[in-house]
Each structure stands twice: as structure tokens, then as C-alpha cells.
mmCIF file with all atom_site columns, C-alpha atoms and ligand atoms in Angstrom:
data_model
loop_
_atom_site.group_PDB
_atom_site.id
_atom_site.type_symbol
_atom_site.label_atom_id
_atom_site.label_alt_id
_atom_site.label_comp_id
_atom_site.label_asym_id
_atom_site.label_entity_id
_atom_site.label_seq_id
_atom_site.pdbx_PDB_ins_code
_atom_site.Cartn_x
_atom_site.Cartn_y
_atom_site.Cartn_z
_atom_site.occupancy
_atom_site.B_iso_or_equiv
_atom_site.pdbx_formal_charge
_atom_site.auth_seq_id
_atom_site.auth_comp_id
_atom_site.auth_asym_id
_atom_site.auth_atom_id
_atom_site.pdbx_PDB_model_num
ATOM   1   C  CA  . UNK A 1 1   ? -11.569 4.714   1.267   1.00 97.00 ? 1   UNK A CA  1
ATOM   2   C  CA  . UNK A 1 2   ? -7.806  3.926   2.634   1.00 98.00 ? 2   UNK A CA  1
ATOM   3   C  CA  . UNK A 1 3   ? -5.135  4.110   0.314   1.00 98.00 ? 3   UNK A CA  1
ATOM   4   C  CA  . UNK A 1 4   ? -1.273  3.031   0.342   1.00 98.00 ? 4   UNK A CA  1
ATOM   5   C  CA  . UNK A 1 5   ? 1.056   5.483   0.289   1.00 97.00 ? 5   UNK A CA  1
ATOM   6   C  CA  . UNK A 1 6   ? 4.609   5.240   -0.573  1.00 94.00 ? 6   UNK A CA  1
ATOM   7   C  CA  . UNK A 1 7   ? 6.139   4.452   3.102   1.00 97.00 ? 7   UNK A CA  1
ATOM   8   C  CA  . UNK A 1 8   ? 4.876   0.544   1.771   1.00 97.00 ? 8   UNK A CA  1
ATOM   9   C  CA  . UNK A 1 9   ? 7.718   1.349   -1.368  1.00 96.00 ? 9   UNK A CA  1
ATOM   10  C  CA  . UNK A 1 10  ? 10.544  -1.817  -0.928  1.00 95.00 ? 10  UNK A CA  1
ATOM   11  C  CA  . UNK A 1 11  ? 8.758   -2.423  2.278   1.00 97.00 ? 11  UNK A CA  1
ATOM   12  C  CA  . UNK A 1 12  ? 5.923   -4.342  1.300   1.00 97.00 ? 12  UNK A CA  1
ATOM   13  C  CA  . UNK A 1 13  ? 5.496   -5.918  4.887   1.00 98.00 ? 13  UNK A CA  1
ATOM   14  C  CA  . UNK A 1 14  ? 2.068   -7.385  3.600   1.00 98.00 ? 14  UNK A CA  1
ATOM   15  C  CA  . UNK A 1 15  ? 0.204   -7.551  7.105   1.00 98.00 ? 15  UNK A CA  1
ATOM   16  C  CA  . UNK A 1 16  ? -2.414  -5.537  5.644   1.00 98.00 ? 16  UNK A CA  1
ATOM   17  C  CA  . UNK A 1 17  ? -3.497  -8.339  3.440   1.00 98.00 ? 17  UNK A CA  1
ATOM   18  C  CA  . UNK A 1 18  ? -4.148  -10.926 6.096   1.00 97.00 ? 18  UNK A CA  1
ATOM   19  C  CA  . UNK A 1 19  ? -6.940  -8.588  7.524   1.00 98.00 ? 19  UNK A CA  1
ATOM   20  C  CA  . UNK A 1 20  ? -8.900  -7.149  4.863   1.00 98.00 ? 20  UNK A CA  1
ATOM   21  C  CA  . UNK A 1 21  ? -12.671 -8.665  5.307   1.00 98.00 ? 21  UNK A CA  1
ATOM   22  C  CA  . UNK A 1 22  ? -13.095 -7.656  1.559   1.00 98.00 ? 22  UNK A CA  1
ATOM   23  C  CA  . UNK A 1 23  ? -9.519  -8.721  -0.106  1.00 98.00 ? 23  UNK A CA  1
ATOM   24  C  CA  . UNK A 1 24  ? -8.813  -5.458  -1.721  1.00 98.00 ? 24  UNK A CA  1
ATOM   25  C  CA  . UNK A 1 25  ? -5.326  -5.079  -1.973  1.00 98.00 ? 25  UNK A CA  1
ATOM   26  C  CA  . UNK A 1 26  ? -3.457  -5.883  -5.258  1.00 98.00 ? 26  UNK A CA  1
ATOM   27  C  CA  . UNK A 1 27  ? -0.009  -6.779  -5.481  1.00 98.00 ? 27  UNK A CA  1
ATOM   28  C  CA  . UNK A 1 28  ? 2.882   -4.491  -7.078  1.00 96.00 ? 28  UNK A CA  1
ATOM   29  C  CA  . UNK A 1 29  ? 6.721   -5.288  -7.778  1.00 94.00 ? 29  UNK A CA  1
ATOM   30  C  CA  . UNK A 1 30  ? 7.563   -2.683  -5.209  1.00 94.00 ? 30  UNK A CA  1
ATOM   31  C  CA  . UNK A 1 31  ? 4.194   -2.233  -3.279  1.00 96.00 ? 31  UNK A CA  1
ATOM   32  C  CA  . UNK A 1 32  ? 0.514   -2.707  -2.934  1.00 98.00 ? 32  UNK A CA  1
ATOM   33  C  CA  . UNK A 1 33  ? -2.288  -0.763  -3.196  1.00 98.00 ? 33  UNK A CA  1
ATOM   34  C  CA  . UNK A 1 34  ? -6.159  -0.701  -2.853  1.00 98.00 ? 34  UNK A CA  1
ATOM   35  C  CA  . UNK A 1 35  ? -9.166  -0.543  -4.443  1.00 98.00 ? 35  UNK A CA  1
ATOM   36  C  CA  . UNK A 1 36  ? -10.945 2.542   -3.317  1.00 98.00 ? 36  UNK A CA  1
ATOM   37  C  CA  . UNK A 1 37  ? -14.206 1.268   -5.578  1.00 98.00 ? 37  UNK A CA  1
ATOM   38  C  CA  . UNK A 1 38  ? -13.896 -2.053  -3.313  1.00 98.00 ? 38  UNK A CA  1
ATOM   39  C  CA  . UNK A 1 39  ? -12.861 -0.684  -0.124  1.00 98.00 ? 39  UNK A CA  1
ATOM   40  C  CA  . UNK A 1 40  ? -15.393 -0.556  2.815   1.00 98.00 ? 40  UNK A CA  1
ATOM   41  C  CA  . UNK A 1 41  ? -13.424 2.198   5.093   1.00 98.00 ? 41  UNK A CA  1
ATOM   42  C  CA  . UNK A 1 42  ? -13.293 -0.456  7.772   1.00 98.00 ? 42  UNK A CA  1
ATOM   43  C  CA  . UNK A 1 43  ? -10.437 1.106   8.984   1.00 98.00 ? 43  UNK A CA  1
ATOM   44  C  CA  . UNK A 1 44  ? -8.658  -2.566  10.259  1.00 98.00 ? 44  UNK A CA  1
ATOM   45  C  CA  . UNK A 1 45  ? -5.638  -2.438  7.930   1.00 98.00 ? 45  UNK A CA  1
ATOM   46  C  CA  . UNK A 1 46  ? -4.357  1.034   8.713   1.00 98.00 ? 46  UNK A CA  1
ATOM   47  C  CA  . UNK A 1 47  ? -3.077  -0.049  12.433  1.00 98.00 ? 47  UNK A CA  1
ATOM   48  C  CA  . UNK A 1 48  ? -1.857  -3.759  11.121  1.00 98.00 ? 48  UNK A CA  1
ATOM   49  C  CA  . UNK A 1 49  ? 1.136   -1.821  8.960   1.00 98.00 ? 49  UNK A CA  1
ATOM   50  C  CA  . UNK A 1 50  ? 4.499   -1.739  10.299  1.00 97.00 ? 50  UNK A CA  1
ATOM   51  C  CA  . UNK A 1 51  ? 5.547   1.272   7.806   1.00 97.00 ? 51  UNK A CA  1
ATOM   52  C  CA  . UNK A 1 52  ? 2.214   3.386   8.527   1.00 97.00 ? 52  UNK A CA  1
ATOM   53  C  CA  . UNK A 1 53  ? 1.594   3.201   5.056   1.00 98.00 ? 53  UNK A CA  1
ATOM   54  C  CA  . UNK A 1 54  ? -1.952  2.990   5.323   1.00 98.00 ? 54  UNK A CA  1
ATOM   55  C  CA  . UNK A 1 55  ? -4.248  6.657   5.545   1.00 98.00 ? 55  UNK A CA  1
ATOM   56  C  CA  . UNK A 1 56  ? -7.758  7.534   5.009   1.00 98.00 ? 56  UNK A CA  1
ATOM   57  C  CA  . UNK A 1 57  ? -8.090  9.677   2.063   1.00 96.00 ? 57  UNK A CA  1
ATOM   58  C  CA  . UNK A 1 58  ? -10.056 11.627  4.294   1.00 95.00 ? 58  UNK A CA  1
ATOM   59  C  CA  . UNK A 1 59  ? -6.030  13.244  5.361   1.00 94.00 ? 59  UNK A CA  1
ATOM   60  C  CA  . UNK A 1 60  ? -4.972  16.215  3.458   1.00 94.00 ? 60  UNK A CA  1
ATOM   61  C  CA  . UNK A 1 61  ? -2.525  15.741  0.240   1.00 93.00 ? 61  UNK A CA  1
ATOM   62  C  CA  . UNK A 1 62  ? -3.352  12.313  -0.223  1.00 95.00 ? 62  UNK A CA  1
ATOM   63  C  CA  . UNK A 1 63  ? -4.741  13.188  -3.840  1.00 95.00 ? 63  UNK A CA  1
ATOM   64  C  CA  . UNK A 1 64  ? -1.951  11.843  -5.307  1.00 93.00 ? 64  UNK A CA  1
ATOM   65  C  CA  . UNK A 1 65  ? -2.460  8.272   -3.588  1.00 95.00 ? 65  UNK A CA  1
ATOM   66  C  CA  . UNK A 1 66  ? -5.801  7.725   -4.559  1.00 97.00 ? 66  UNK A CA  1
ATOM   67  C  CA  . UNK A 1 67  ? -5.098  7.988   -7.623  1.00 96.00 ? 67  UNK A CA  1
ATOM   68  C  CA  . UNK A 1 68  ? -2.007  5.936   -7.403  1.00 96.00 ? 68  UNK A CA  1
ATOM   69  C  CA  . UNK A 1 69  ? -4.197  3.109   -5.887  1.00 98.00 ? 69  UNK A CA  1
ATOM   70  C  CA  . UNK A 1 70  ? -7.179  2.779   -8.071  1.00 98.00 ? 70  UNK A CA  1
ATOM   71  C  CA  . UNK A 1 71  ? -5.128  3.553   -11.777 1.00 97.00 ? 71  UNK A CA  1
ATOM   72  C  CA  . UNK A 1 72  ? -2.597  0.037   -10.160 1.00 97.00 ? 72  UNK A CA  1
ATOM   73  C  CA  . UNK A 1 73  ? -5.487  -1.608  -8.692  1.00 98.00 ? 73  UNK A CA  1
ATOM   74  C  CA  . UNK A 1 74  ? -7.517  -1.948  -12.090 1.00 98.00 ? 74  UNK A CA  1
ATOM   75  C  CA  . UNK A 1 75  ? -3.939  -3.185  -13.360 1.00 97.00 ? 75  UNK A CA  1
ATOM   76  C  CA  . UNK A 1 76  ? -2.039  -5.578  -10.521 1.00 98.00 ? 76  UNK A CA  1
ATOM   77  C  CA  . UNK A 1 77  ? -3.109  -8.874  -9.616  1.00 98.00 ? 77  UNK A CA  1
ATOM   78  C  CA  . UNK A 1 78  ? -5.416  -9.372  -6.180  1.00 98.00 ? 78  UNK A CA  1
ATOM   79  C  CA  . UNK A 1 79  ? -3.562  -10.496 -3.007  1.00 98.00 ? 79  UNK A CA  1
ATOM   80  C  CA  . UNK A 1 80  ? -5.327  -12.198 -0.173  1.00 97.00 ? 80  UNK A CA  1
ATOM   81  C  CA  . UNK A 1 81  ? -2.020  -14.075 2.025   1.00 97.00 ? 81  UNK A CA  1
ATOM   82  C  CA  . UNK A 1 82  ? 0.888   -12.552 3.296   1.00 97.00 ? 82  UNK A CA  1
ATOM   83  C  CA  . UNK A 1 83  ? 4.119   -13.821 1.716   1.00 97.00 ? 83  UNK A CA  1
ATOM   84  C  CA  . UNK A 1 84  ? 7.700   -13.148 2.728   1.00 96.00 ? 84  UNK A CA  1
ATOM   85  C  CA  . UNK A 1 85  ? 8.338   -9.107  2.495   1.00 96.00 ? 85  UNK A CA  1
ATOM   86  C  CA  . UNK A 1 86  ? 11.607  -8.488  0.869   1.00 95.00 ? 86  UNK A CA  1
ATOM   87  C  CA  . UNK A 1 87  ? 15.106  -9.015  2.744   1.00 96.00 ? 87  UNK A CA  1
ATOM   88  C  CA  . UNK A 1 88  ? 15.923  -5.356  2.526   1.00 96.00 ? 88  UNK A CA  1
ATOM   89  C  CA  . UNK A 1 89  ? 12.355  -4.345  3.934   1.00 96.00 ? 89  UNK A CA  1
ATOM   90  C  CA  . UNK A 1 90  ? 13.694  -2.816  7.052   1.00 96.00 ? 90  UNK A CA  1
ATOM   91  C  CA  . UNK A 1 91  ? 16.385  -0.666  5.595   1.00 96.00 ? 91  UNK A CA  1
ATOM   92  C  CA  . UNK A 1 92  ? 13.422  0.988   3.695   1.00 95.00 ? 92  UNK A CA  1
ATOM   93  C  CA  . UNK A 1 93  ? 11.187  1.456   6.569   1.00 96.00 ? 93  UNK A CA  1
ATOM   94  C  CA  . UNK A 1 94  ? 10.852  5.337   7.052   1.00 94.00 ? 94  UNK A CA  1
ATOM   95  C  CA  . UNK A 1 95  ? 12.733  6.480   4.158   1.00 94.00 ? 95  UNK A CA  1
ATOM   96  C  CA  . UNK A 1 96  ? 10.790  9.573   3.061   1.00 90.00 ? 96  UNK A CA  1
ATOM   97  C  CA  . UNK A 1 97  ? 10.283  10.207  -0.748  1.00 87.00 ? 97  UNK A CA  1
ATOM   98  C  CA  . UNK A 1 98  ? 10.094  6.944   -2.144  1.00 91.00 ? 98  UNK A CA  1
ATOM   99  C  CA  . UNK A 1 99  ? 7.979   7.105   -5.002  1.00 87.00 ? 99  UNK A CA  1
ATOM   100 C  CA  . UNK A 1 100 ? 10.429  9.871   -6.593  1.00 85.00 ? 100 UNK A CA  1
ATOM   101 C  CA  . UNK A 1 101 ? 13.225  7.473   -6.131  1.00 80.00 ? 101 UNK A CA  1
ATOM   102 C  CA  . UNK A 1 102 ? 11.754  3.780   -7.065  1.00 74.00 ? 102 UNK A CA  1
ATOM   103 C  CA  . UNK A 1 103 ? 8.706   4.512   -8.694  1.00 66.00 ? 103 UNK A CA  1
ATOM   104 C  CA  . UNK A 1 104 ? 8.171   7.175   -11.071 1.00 56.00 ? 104 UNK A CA  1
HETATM 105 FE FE1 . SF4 B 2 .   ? -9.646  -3.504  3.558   1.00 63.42 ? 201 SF4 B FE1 1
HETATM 106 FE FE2 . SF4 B 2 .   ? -10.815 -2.226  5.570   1.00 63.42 ? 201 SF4 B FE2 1
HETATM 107 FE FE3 . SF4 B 2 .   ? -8.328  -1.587  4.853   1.00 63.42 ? 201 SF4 B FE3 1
HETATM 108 FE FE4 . SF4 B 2 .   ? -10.370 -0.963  3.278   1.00 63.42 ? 201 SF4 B FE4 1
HETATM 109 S  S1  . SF4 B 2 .   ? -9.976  -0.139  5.316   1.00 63.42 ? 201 SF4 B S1  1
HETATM 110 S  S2  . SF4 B 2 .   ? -8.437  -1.875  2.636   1.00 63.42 ? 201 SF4 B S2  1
HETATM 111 S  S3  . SF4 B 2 .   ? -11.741 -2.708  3.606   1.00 63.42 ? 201 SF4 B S3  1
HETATM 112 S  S4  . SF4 B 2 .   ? -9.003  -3.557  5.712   1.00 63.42 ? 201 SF4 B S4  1
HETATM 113 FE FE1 . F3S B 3 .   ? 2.707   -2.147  2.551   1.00 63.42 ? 202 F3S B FE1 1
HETATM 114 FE FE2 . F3S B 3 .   ? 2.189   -1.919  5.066   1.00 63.42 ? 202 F3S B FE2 1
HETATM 115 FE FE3 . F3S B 3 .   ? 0.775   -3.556  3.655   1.00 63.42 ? 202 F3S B FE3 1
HETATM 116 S  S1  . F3S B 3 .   ? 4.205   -1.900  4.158   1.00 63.42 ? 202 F3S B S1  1
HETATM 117 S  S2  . F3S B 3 .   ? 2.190   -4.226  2.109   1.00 63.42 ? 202 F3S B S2  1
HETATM 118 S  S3  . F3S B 3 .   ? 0.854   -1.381  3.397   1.00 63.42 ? 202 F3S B S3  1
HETATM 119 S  S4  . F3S B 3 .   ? 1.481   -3.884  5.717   1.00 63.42 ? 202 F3S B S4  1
#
């Protein structure tokens, strides 16, 4: 499977959903995620993010992130269009650490 990681965190560009043949993604306040159980591995999302916040799991230390994605993805609602990513989404772009300072 892919999964999210936090460079997506006040980003949320949403670019990923528009391309997903299987509408995986599901919709946080601060970011998405996917559902590895739904996920195909097609691979198509990971270039469409601005924020590179799309990996294989197959990368080392991503343990964390699949877990992230499928305990939120059994819990946030499904997204399948793109809608306007938040005003600040730049500023956030490449911050490293996110999820210790807006999510945990
Ligand atoms: Fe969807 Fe393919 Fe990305 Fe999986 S790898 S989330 S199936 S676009
Ligand atoms: Fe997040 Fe990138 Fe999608 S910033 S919403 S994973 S396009």
C-alpha cells in the first residue's frame, strides 16, 4: 500500500484525490490518509503531491504511517474531489515534524 505521511499536515493540497482509480483517501481536519485494506499500490498518487507526502510502505520507518492511515481511515469520511487546500498551505509545505506539532 501507499500511505500519507505528515508532509500533507496543514497542507492538504488534495491532488491526490482527483487520481485515485479506487477513491481511497479519507478526509482529516488537518490531512488525509488512505486505506491500505483498499489501496491497489497503483502507485499514481505518489507523483500527483506537491508536499511528497505520499510513500510506499515498502520505505523504511514508515511503520508509524500505516498505522496512522488505516486507524483514521476506518474513522474519517471518504473524499473523491479536490476542494480548495487551506490559505496557509504553502507556508507548511516542507516543514519537518508536523505530526509532533499539530497532531498528536
Ligand atoms: Fe489510490 Fe493508487 Fe495512490 Fe493507492 S497508490 S492511494 S490506489 S492512487
Ligand atoms: Fe496531502 Fe499531498 Fe494529497 S498534501 S492531500 S497527500 S496531494
Amino acid at each position: 500500500t501507499y500511505v500519507v505521511t505528515d508532509a500533507c499536515i496543514r497542507c492538504k493540497y488534495m491532488d491526490c484525490v482527483e487520481v485515485c482509480p479506487v477513491d481511497c483517501f479519507y478526509e482529516g481536519e488537518n490531512m488525509l490518509v488512505i486505506n491500505p485494506n483498499e489501496c491497489i499500490d497503483c502507485g499514481v498518487c505518489e507523483p500527483e503531491c506537491p508536499a511528497e507526502a505520499i510513500l510506499p510502505d515498502t520505505e523504511s520507518g514508515l511503520e508509524k504511517w500505516l498505522e496512522v492511515n488505516s486507524k483514521f481511515s476506518a474513522e474519517w469520511p471518504n473524499i473523491t474531489t479536490k476542494k480548495d487546500s487551506p490559505a496557509d498551505a504553502d507556508e507548511y509545505k516542507g516543514v519537518d515534524d508536523k505530526y509532533e506539532k499539530f497532531f498528536s
